[in-house]
Short mmCIF file of C-alpha atoms in Angstrom, two decimals:
data_model
loop_
_atom_site.label_atom_id
_atom_site.label_comp_id
_atom_site.label_asym_id
_atom_site.label_seq_id
_atom_site.Cartn_x
_atom_site.Cartn_y
_atom_site.Cartn_z
CA MET J 1 -124.54 -1.00 58.85
CA GLY J 2 -121.68 1.51 57.34
CA ARG J 3 -120.54 4.57 57.94
CA VAL J 4 -122.69 7.49 59.77
CA ASP J 5 -121.91 10.94 59.52
CA ALA J 6 -122.04 13.89 61.93
CA ARG J 7 -125.68 14.85 60.88
CA THR J 8 -126.82 11.52 60.62
CA ALA J 9 -125.55 10.61 64.43
CA ALA J 10 -127.12 14.26 65.51
CA ILE J 11 -130.66 12.69 64.33
CA ALA J 12 -130.20 9.28 65.64
CA LEU J 13 -129.24 10.91 68.96
CA THR J 14 -131.91 12.70 69.18
CA VAL J 15 -134.51 9.87 68.49
CA ALA J 16 -132.40 7.88 71.55
CA VAL J 17 -133.38 10.81 73.75
CA VAL J 18 -137.13 11.07 72.72
CA LEU J 19 -137.72 7.27 73.26
CA GLY J 20 -135.10 7.36 76.10
CA ASP J 21 -137.77 9.89 77.60
CA SER J 22 -140.59 7.08 78.12
CA SER J 23 -138.51 5.46 81.03
CA VAL J 24 -135.29 7.67 81.80
CA VAL J 25 -137.29 9.16 84.70
CA THR J 26 -138.16 5.50 86.18
CA ILE J 27 -135.24 4.90 88.77
CA ALA J 28 -136.16 9.71 90.15
CA LEU J 29 -139.73 8.65 90.62
CA PRO J 30 -139.10 8.21 94.43
CA ASP J 31 -137.07 11.28 95.03
CA ILE J 32 -140.20 13.28 92.76
CA LEU J 33 -142.57 11.64 94.85
CA VAL J 34 -140.95 12.98 97.55
CA ARG J 35 -140.56 16.57 95.75
CA TYR J 36 -144.25 16.98 95.42
CA ASP J 37 -145.74 15.23 97.48
CA VAL J 38 -147.81 12.60 95.91
CA GLU J 39 -149.04 8.86 95.89
CA VAL J 40 -146.88 6.15 93.68
CA VAL J 41 -149.63 5.53 91.53
CA THR J 42 -150.31 9.44 91.36
CA VAL J 43 -146.44 9.81 90.64
CA ALA J 44 -146.45 7.34 87.36
CA TRP J 45 -148.44 10.00 85.47
CA VAL J 46 -144.99 11.10 84.94
CA LEU J 47 -144.38 7.77 82.09
CA THR J 48 -147.76 7.39 81.84
CA ALA J 49 -148.28 10.54 80.43
CA TYR J 50 -145.68 11.18 78.06
CA ASN J 51 -146.18 7.35 76.77
CA ILE J 52 -149.69 8.26 76.57
CA VAL J 53 -149.87 11.36 74.53
CA LEU J 54 -146.28 9.95 72.42
CA ALA J 55 -148.98 7.15 71.60
CA LEU J 56 -151.59 9.19 70.52
CA ALA J 57 -149.43 11.62 68.61
CA ALA J 58 -147.10 9.30 66.61
CA VAL J 59 -149.45 8.94 63.65
CA PRO J 60 -150.97 12.31 63.16
CA GLY J 61 -147.41 13.28 63.24
CA ALA J 62 -146.19 11.41 61.41
CA TYR J 63 -148.68 12.38 58.35
CA LEU J 64 -147.77 16.57 59.09
CA ALA J 65 -144.05 15.42 59.08
CA ARG J 66 -145.19 13.37 54.89
CA ARG J 67 -144.26 16.77 52.90
CA ARG J 68 -142.39 19.10 55.02
CA PRO J 69 -140.24 16.37 56.87
CA ARG J 70 -137.93 19.10 57.65
CA GLU J 71 -139.87 21.53 58.87
CA VAL J 72 -141.82 19.46 60.70
CA ALA J 73 -138.77 18.60 62.78
CA ILE J 74 -137.68 21.70 63.46
CA ALA J 75 -141.18 22.32 65.08
CA GLY J 76 -140.62 19.70 67.48
CA LEU J 77 -137.44 20.25 68.03
CA LEU J 78 -137.66 23.66 69.41
CA LEU J 79 -141.22 22.18 71.50
CA PHE J 80 -139.36 19.11 73.18
CA ALA J 81 -136.20 21.37 74.42
CA ALA J 82 -138.50 24.20 76.01
CA SER J 83 -141.23 21.48 76.97
CA SER J 84 -137.83 20.09 79.03
CA VAL J 85 -136.51 23.20 80.45
CA THR J 86 -140.43 23.40 81.60
CA CYS J 87 -139.88 19.58 83.50
CA GLY J 88 -136.52 20.61 84.87
CA LEU J 89 -137.99 23.35 86.51
CA ALA J 90 -141.60 23.08 87.60
CA ALA J 91 -142.57 25.04 90.84
CA SER J 92 -146.02 21.59 91.00
CA PHE J 93 -146.29 18.17 89.95
CA GLY J 94 -149.08 19.33 87.86
CA ILE J 95 -146.43 21.93 85.66
CA LEU J 96 -144.33 18.39 85.42
CA VAL J 97 -146.67 16.25 84.46
CA ALA J 98 -148.04 19.56 81.11
CA ALA J 99 -144.86 19.62 80.27
CA ARG J 100 -144.18 16.39 79.49
CA ALA J 101 -147.55 15.97 77.55
CA VAL J 102 -145.79 19.10 75.60
CA GLN J 103 -142.46 17.18 75.55
CA ALA J 104 -144.26 14.04 74.39
CA VAL J 105 -145.46 15.92 71.06
CA GLY J 106 -142.72 17.56 70.00
CA GLY J 107 -141.02 13.88 70.34
CA ALA J 108 -144.45 12.28 67.35
CA LEU J 109 -143.06 15.65 65.73
CA ILE J 110 -139.55 14.55 65.54
CA LEU J 111 -140.02 10.92 65.39
CA GLY J 112 -142.36 11.34 62.54
CA SER J 113 -140.25 13.37 60.26
CA ALA J 114 -136.40 11.49 61.66
CA LEU J 115 -136.93 8.90 58.82
CA GLU J 116 -137.55 10.41 56.32
CA LEU J 117 -134.93 12.98 57.14
CA LEU J 118 -132.46 9.93 57.52
CA ARG J 119 -133.48 8.64 53.91
CA ALA J 120 -132.46 12.06 52.64
CA ARG J 121 -129.01 11.62 54.21
CA THR J 122 -128.09 7.18 54.09
CA GLY J 123 -129.86 7.36 50.53
CA SER J 124 -131.32 3.98 52.15
CA ARG J 125 -134.85 2.55 53.05
CA SER J 126 -133.55 -0.14 55.06
CA ARG J 127 -129.66 1.84 56.13
CA SER J 128 -132.23 4.82 57.91
CA VAL J 129 -134.65 1.98 59.29
CA ALA J 130 -132.15 -0.12 61.19
CA ILE J 131 -130.88 3.42 62.45
CA TRP J 132 -134.00 4.81 63.29
CA GLY J 133 -134.54 1.81 64.97
CA GLY J 134 -131.50 1.36 66.54
CA ALA J 135 -131.33 4.57 68.05
CA GLY J 136 -134.75 3.84 69.88
CA ILE J 137 -133.71 0.78 71.29
CA ALA J 138 -130.52 2.28 72.41
CA GLY J 139 -132.86 4.64 74.15
CA ALA J 140 -134.96 2.88 75.93
CA ALA J 141 -132.89 0.66 77.08
CA LEU J 142 -130.29 3.31 78.62
CA GLY J 143 -133.27 5.21 80.11
CA PRO J 144 -133.12 3.82 82.92
CA ALA J 145 -129.83 3.37 83.97
CA VAL J 146 -128.45 7.21 82.34
CA GLY J 147 -131.16 8.70 84.55
CA GLY J 148 -130.76 6.66 87.76
CA VAL J 149 -127.01 7.73 87.38
CA MET J 150 -128.07 11.53 86.86
CA THR J 151 -130.49 11.24 89.57
CA GLN J 152 -127.73 10.03 92.12
CA ALA J 153 -125.09 12.79 90.53
CA LEU J 154 -126.91 16.05 90.25
CA GLY J 155 -130.67 15.23 90.84
CA TRP J 156 -133.90 14.26 88.81
CA GLU J 157 -134.52 18.36 87.19
CA SER J 158 -131.08 17.51 85.66
CA ILE J 159 -132.14 14.42 83.30
CA PHE J 160 -134.39 17.57 81.46
CA LEU J 161 -131.97 20.02 81.78
CA ALA J 162 -129.33 18.11 80.34
CA GLN J 163 -131.60 17.24 77.38
CA ALA J 164 -132.43 20.46 76.69
CA PRO J 165 -129.62 21.34 74.21
CA LEU J 166 -129.68 18.50 72.06
CA PRO J 167 -132.64 19.31 70.09
CA ILE J 168 -131.31 23.19 69.36
CA LEU J 169 -128.09 21.34 68.27
CA THR J 170 -129.83 18.90 66.21
CA LEU J 171 -131.46 22.04 64.25
CA ALA J 172 -128.23 22.72 62.08
CA ALA J 173 -127.94 18.97 60.98
CA VAL J 174 -131.78 18.89 60.09
CA SER J 175 -131.41 22.81 58.48
CA ALA J 176 -129.15 21.24 55.33
CA ILE J 177 -131.28 17.76 54.80
CA ALA J 178 -133.69 18.53 51.77
CA PRO J 179 -135.48 15.16 51.62
CA ALA J 180 -137.36 13.62 48.93
CA VAL J 181 -141.71 14.00 48.66
CA ASN J 182 -143.48 10.74 49.12
CA ALA J 183 -145.81 8.78 47.60
CA PRO J 184 -149.45 8.07 49.66
CA ALA J 185 -149.50 6.02 52.35
CA GLY J 186 -150.58 2.36 53.26
CA ARG J 187 -152.73 0.43 55.28
CA PRO J 188 -150.48 -0.16 58.47
CA HIS J 189 -149.04 -3.63 59.19
CA VAL J 190 -152.10 -4.99 61.80
CA ALA J 191 -150.38 -8.13 63.06
CA ALA J 192 -146.63 -6.49 63.54
CA ASN J 193 -147.78 -4.00 65.23
CA GLY J 194 -150.33 -6.17 67.53
CA ALA J 195 -147.46 -7.65 68.83
CA LEU J 196 -145.25 -4.69 68.98
CA LEU J 197 -147.11 -3.24 71.52
CA LEU J 198 -147.83 -6.74 73.74
CA VAL J 199 -144.20 -7.11 73.56
CA SER J 200 -143.33 -2.70 74.59
CA ALA J 201 -146.51 -3.50 77.97
CA ALA J 202 -144.24 -6.52 78.64
CA LEU J 203 -141.23 -4.35 78.57
CA SER J 204 -142.91 -2.26 80.81
CA ALA J 205 -142.57 -3.91 83.62
CA ALA J 206 -138.67 -4.71 82.81
CA LEU J 207 -138.20 -0.72 82.72
CA PHE J 208 -140.66 0.28 85.12
CA LEU J 209 -141.19 -2.11 87.98
CA LEU J 210 -137.88 -3.27 88.32
CA ALA J 211 -136.51 0.04 88.78
CA ILE J 212 -139.34 0.36 91.09
CA LEU J 213 -138.54 -2.47 92.80
CA LEU J 214 -134.52 -1.97 93.02
CA ILE J 215 -134.49 1.64 94.95
CA ASN J 216 -138.11 1.64 96.03
CA GLY J 217 -138.43 -2.56 97.86
CA TRP J 218 -134.72 -3.01 98.02
CA ARG J 219 -133.39 0.48 99.25
CA LEU J 220 -130.92 0.73 96.66
CA GLU J 221 -129.74 4.45 95.65
CA PRO J 222 -129.92 5.66 92.73
CA ALA J 223 -127.29 5.33 90.82
CA ALA J 224 -126.10 1.71 91.87
CA ALA J 225 -130.02 1.30 91.03
CA GLY J 226 -128.78 2.77 87.57
CA ALA J 227 -125.56 -0.04 87.95
CA VAL J 228 -127.37 -2.86 88.23
CA LEU J 229 -129.79 -1.81 84.87
CA SER J 230 -127.67 -1.13 82.95
CA VAL J 231 -126.87 -5.40 82.28
CA MET J 232 -130.14 -4.62 80.18
CA PRO J 233 -129.25 -1.93 77.38
CA VAL J 234 -125.87 -3.68 77.40
CA ALA J 235 -127.82 -6.83 76.52
CA ALA J 236 -129.53 -5.15 74.17
CA ILE J 237 -127.71 -3.49 72.18
CA GLY J 238 -125.49 -6.34 71.92
CA ALA J 239 -127.81 -8.25 70.93
CA GLY J 240 -129.35 -5.42 68.26
CA TYR J 241 -126.03 -5.70 66.65
CA TRP J 242 -126.31 -9.33 66.20
CA ALA J 243 -130.14 -9.12 64.52
CA ASN J 244 -128.64 -6.57 61.88
CA ARG J 245 -126.39 -9.27 60.28
CA ARG J 246 -129.48 -11.69 60.44
CA ARG J 247 -132.44 -11.15 57.22
CA SER J 248 -134.90 -13.19 58.88
CA GLY J 249 -137.62 -11.00 60.94
CA SER J 250 -139.25 -14.01 61.77
CA ALA J 251 -135.73 -15.84 63.24
CA ARG J 252 -135.36 -12.21 65.68
CA ALA J 253 -139.30 -11.77 67.11
CA VAL J 254 -140.41 -15.25 68.18
CA PRO J 255 -137.23 -15.61 69.62
CA GLY J 256 -136.95 -12.38 71.32
CA ALA J 257 -140.55 -12.76 72.34
CA VAL J 258 -139.80 -16.22 74.32
CA LEU J 259 -136.64 -14.45 75.64
CA ILE J 260 -138.98 -11.57 77.49
CA VAL J 261 -140.94 -14.11 78.77
CA GLY J 262 -138.48 -15.70 80.29
CA GLY J 263 -136.92 -13.41 81.82
CA LEU J 264 -139.90 -11.53 82.88
CA ALA J 265 -140.98 -15.43 84.54
CA ALA J 266 -137.72 -15.18 86.17
CA LEU J 267 -138.56 -12.37 88.18
CA ALA J 268 -141.43 -13.41 89.17
CA LEU J 269 -139.51 -15.86 90.90
CA LEU J 270 -136.76 -15.41 92.54
CA PRO J 271 -135.96 -16.66 95.69
CA ARG J 272 -134.64 -14.42 97.81
CA ALA J 273 -133.82 -10.33 97.70
CA GLY J 274 -131.07 -9.08 95.50
CA TRP J 275 -129.94 -7.53 92.83
CA ALA J 276 -127.96 -10.27 91.55
CA TRP J 277 -131.04 -12.44 91.60
CA THR J 278 -131.95 -9.95 88.73
CA LEU J 279 -128.80 -9.80 85.97
CA LEU J 280 -129.40 -13.09 84.36
CA PRO J 281 -132.95 -12.41 84.20
CA GLN J 282 -132.55 -8.61 82.72
CA VAL J 283 -129.45 -10.27 79.92
CA ALA J 284 -132.75 -12.41 79.04
CA ILE J 285 -134.80 -9.12 78.88
CA GLY J 286 -132.59 -6.84 77.13
CA ALA J 287 -131.44 -9.36 73.97
CA GLY J 288 -134.67 -9.94 74.01
CA LEU J 289 -135.50 -6.56 73.35
CA GLY J 290 -133.17 -5.79 71.16
CA LEU J 291 -134.15 -8.81 69.16
CA ALA J 292 -138.19 -9.06 68.80
CA VAL J 293 -138.73 -4.60 69.22
CA SER J 294 -136.15 -4.64 65.90
CA ALA J 295 -137.78 -7.13 63.73
CA LEU J 296 -141.17 -6.16 64.83
CA THR J 297 -140.56 -2.48 63.42
CA GLU J 298 -138.51 -3.98 60.56
CA TRP J 299 -141.49 -6.11 59.92
CA ALA J 300 -143.99 -3.65 60.38
CA MET J 301 -142.44 -1.45 57.47
CA HIS J 302 -141.54 -3.57 55.01
CA GLY J 303 -142.96 -3.00 51.75
CA ARG J 304 -144.18 0.06 53.17
CA ASP J 305 -143.31 3.30 50.57
CA GLU J 306 -143.86 5.73 53.62
CA GLN J 307 -141.55 5.27 55.90
CA SER J 308 -142.65 8.16 58.15
CA VAL J 309 -146.14 7.45 58.55
CA HIS J 310 -145.41 3.68 59.18
CA GLY J 311 -143.21 4.44 61.35
CA GLY J 312 -145.24 6.47 63.56
CA TRP J 313 -147.87 3.51 63.57
CA THR J 314 -145.08 1.65 65.33
CA ILE J 315 -144.33 4.56 67.68
CA GLY J 316 -147.64 4.47 68.60
CA ALA J 317 -147.85 0.56 68.65
CA ARG J 318 -144.82 0.54 71.00
CA HIS J 319 -145.92 2.97 73.76
CA GLY J 320 -149.32 2.25 73.61
CA GLY J 321 -148.16 -0.87 74.68
CA VAL J 322 -145.56 0.92 77.40
CA VAL J 323 -149.56 2.42 78.64
CA LEU J 324 -151.67 -0.30 78.93
CA GLY J 325 -148.68 -1.80 80.92
CA LEU J 326 -147.90 1.02 83.33
CA LEU J 327 -151.96 1.54 83.73
CA ILE J 328 -152.36 -2.27 84.34
CA LEU J 329 -149.77 -2.83 86.63
CA THR J 330 -149.42 -0.28 88.98
CA PRO J 331 -152.12 -0.44 90.60
CA LEU J 332 -151.85 -3.76 90.98
CA PHE J 333 -148.01 -4.18 92.63
CA SER J 334 -149.17 -0.91 94.48
CA ALA J 335 -151.99 -2.92 96.32
CA ASP J 336 -149.62 -6.05 96.77
CA LEU J 337 -146.96 -4.00 97.68
CA GLU J 338 -149.20 -2.34 100.61
CA ARG J 339 -150.98 -5.64 101.26
CA ASN J 340 -146.94 -7.55 101.87
CA ASN J 341 -146.11 -4.52 103.96
CA ASP J 342 -148.77 -5.12 106.45
CA ARG J 343 -147.73 -8.81 106.67
CA ALA J 344 -144.14 -7.78 107.13
CA LEU J 345 -145.27 -5.34 110.16
CA ALA J 346 -147.22 -8.30 111.67
CA ALA J 347 -143.91 -10.25 111.46
CA GLY J 348 -141.87 -7.44 112.42
CA THR J 349 -143.95 -6.75 115.87
CA ALA J 350 -143.58 -10.24 116.79
CA ALA J 351 -139.46 -10.44 116.37
CA VAL J 352 -139.86 -6.61 118.53
CA ILE J 353 -141.42 -9.08 120.94
CA ASP J 354 -139.54 -12.12 120.72
CA SER J 355 -135.58 -9.86 120.42
CA LYS J 356 -133.61 -10.03 123.07
CA ILE J 357 -134.16 -5.92 123.84
CA LYS J 358 -135.36 -5.44 127.42
CA PRO J 359 -138.85 -5.44 127.64
CA THR J 360 -138.49 -1.65 128.63
CA GLU J 361 -136.77 -0.61 125.45
CA LYS J 362 -139.22 -2.46 123.42
CA LEU J 363 -142.32 0.31 123.34
CA GLY J 364 -139.57 2.40 122.47
CA VAL J 365 -137.98 0.19 119.76
CA ALA J 366 -141.47 -0.09 118.29
CA GLN J 367 -142.61 3.37 118.20
CA ASP J 368 -139.52 4.22 116.35
CA VAL J 369 -139.98 1.25 113.65
CA LEU J 370 -144.13 2.57 112.51
CA ALA J 371 -141.99 6.18 112.79
CA ALA J 372 -139.74 4.90 110.26
CA ILE J 373 -142.69 3.51 108.50
CA ASP J 374 -145.10 6.49 108.61
CA GLY J 375 -141.63 8.33 106.97
CA ALA J 376 -141.14 5.76 104.57
CA GLN J 377 -142.66 8.01 101.18
CA GLY J 378 -143.93 5.25 99.26
CA ARG J 379 -140.58 3.34 99.78
CA VAL J 380 -140.13 -0.25 102.17
CA PRO J 381 -139.20 1.40 104.94
CA ASP J 382 -135.69 1.83 106.08
CA VAL J 383 -136.11 0.39 109.82
CA ARG J 384 -132.22 -0.13 110.29
CA PRO J 385 -131.39 3.80 111.28
CA PRO J 386 -132.76 4.21 114.77
CA LEU J 387 -131.79 0.62 115.39
CA ASP J 388 -128.49 1.37 114.91
CA ARG J 389 -128.50 4.99 116.67
CA ARG J 390 -129.83 2.95 119.30
CA ALA J 391 -127.55 0.13 119.47
CA ALA J 392 -124.24 2.45 119.80
CA ASN J 393 -125.83 3.73 123.42
CA ALA J 394 -127.32 -0.12 124.04
CA PRO J 395 -125.04 -2.05 126.50
CA ASN J 396 -126.58 -4.96 123.70
CA PRO J 397 -126.31 -3.67 120.74
CA ASP J 398 -125.79 -7.26 119.42
CA ALA J 399 -129.63 -7.83 120.06
CA TYR J 400 -130.21 -4.54 117.74
CA ARG J 401 -128.60 -4.90 114.96
CA ALA J 402 -129.86 -9.04 114.81
CA LEU J 403 -133.60 -7.54 115.42
CA ALA J 404 -132.84 -4.87 112.22
CA ASP J 405 -131.50 -7.58 110.40
CA ARG J 406 -134.86 -10.06 111.40
CA LEU J 407 -137.25 -6.83 109.74
CA GLU J 408 -135.17 -5.40 107.20
CA ASP J 409 -135.48 -9.41 105.71
CA GLU J 410 -139.09 -9.32 106.47
CA LEU J 411 -139.62 -5.82 104.34
CA ASP J 412 -137.17 -7.00 101.79
CA ARG J 413 -139.39 -10.48 101.17
CA ALA J 414 -142.15 -8.59 100.73
CA ALA J 415 -141.37 -6.70 98.24
CA THR J 416 -139.83 -9.74 96.19
CA SER J 417 -143.13 -11.02 96.60
CA ALA J 418 -145.04 -8.01 96.40
CA PHE J 419 -143.65 -7.83 93.14
CA GLY J 420 -144.18 -10.99 91.40
CA ARG J 421 -148.11 -11.21 90.07
CA SER J 422 -146.99 -7.89 87.88
CA PHE J 423 -144.67 -9.78 86.08
CA TRP J 424 -146.47 -12.92 85.64
CA ILE J 425 -148.95 -10.33 84.58
CA ALA J 426 -146.48 -8.95 81.98
CA ALA J 427 -145.05 -11.98 80.88
CA GLY J 428 -148.41 -12.95 79.64
CA PHE J 429 -148.61 -10.02 77.42
CA GLY J 430 -145.06 -11.00 75.99
CA LEU J 431 -146.99 -15.00 75.74
CA LEU J 432 -150.05 -13.03 73.82
CA ALA J 433 -147.25 -11.31 71.54
CA LEU J 434 -146.43 -14.80 69.90
CA ILE J 435 -150.22 -15.00 68.94
CA PRO J 436 -149.51 -12.85 66.06
CA LEU J 437 -146.24 -14.06 65.06
CA GLY J 438 -147.82 -17.57 65.82
CA LEU J 439 -150.54 -16.43 62.54
CA ARG J 440 -148.12 -15.21 60.33
CA LEU J 441 -144.02 -17.13 60.66
CA ARG J 442 -145.32 -17.92 56.88
CA GLU J 443 -145.36 -14.58 55.72
CA VAL J 444 -141.83 -13.29 54.07
CA ASP J 445 -139.45 -11.89 56.41
CA PRO J 446 -138.25 -8.31 55.54
#
């Protein structure tokens, strides 16, 4: 790809942050849920609001950037920085969601102008698209992992407060670039953008549902979940690096979509709870992300003179797909999780009755378990602490530990099963993406 100077790197990093914001708070959602005392379906709007507005504002933002990309970029950078600070300091859930929407408007202005600024800086259309697309893939893939580490170390608010200075620092790089005026834009590439929308809908399950499963379902700490999810961006970046050496878009897009479908199907068929079972599916999904998204982005922009506008169409397609996935899958997995938790509770009741704990103590144990369930606040309840406390003062501690193991096993199986249907539907989105890809395989590849 050639050497990247400091100004080009600053713009690329900002693009990565803007696109990473579509998923960066995924692992922080349980903490946000507790902070504002809202339901799981409600807290998902922290993600959904950003993606909806970014999808809707991407093309208008790109048209604004056609003639004056530098000025539009500066406006977007200032707006993104100010709204990021507002998100980090939000006193209510409504303010947080509103600030996320404003943040997305700033992001749309940045993304719409970044392509033209990169082309002016690099002097190459293909190189600017490669830098812009690669930064976007890295940001989207790294978002959950970075967000998890920051949430664990500094609190979820730090995600927004830490990213606010970057747009201000990028102002200097943007102000020094004088892009050329472009020709009128042509029509968007419907097939490529349609495939990109469906692939993104499938990926929303990997970037959102998997994080929720790790934290809400299997009770991992945010940093641990972020570490587990780091497998996906590593695979995506590695596949993207390899993809840059391939000219054929179809040779990347079709295998990429197939890998995403296969990885999601593997997540739907997990044999048991445990983060280790997610690693190979994540490798497949990450590699598919790195291959398919880069190829479809290049395909959508191939032969189009107005890069900013057609880049806006790809952003609209990508985040429209994320919104489609979130709106369909969030209520589905929430209902499945509640239903499976009820089944696990029934099985847990039987486990308490069958346990070797003294009959006179079983009622108190059942009350402790119910209290843990009531205090779970959207997560699968952690029943071990109250049982461990009882075991410490009991003459038969092994009976309490055995009961805790059995209850955790029932709850873990319930959580794992609850996500299966959503992963299957997400895999279906990936399969549908193969239709426009198949119809266009004979088209000349970029």
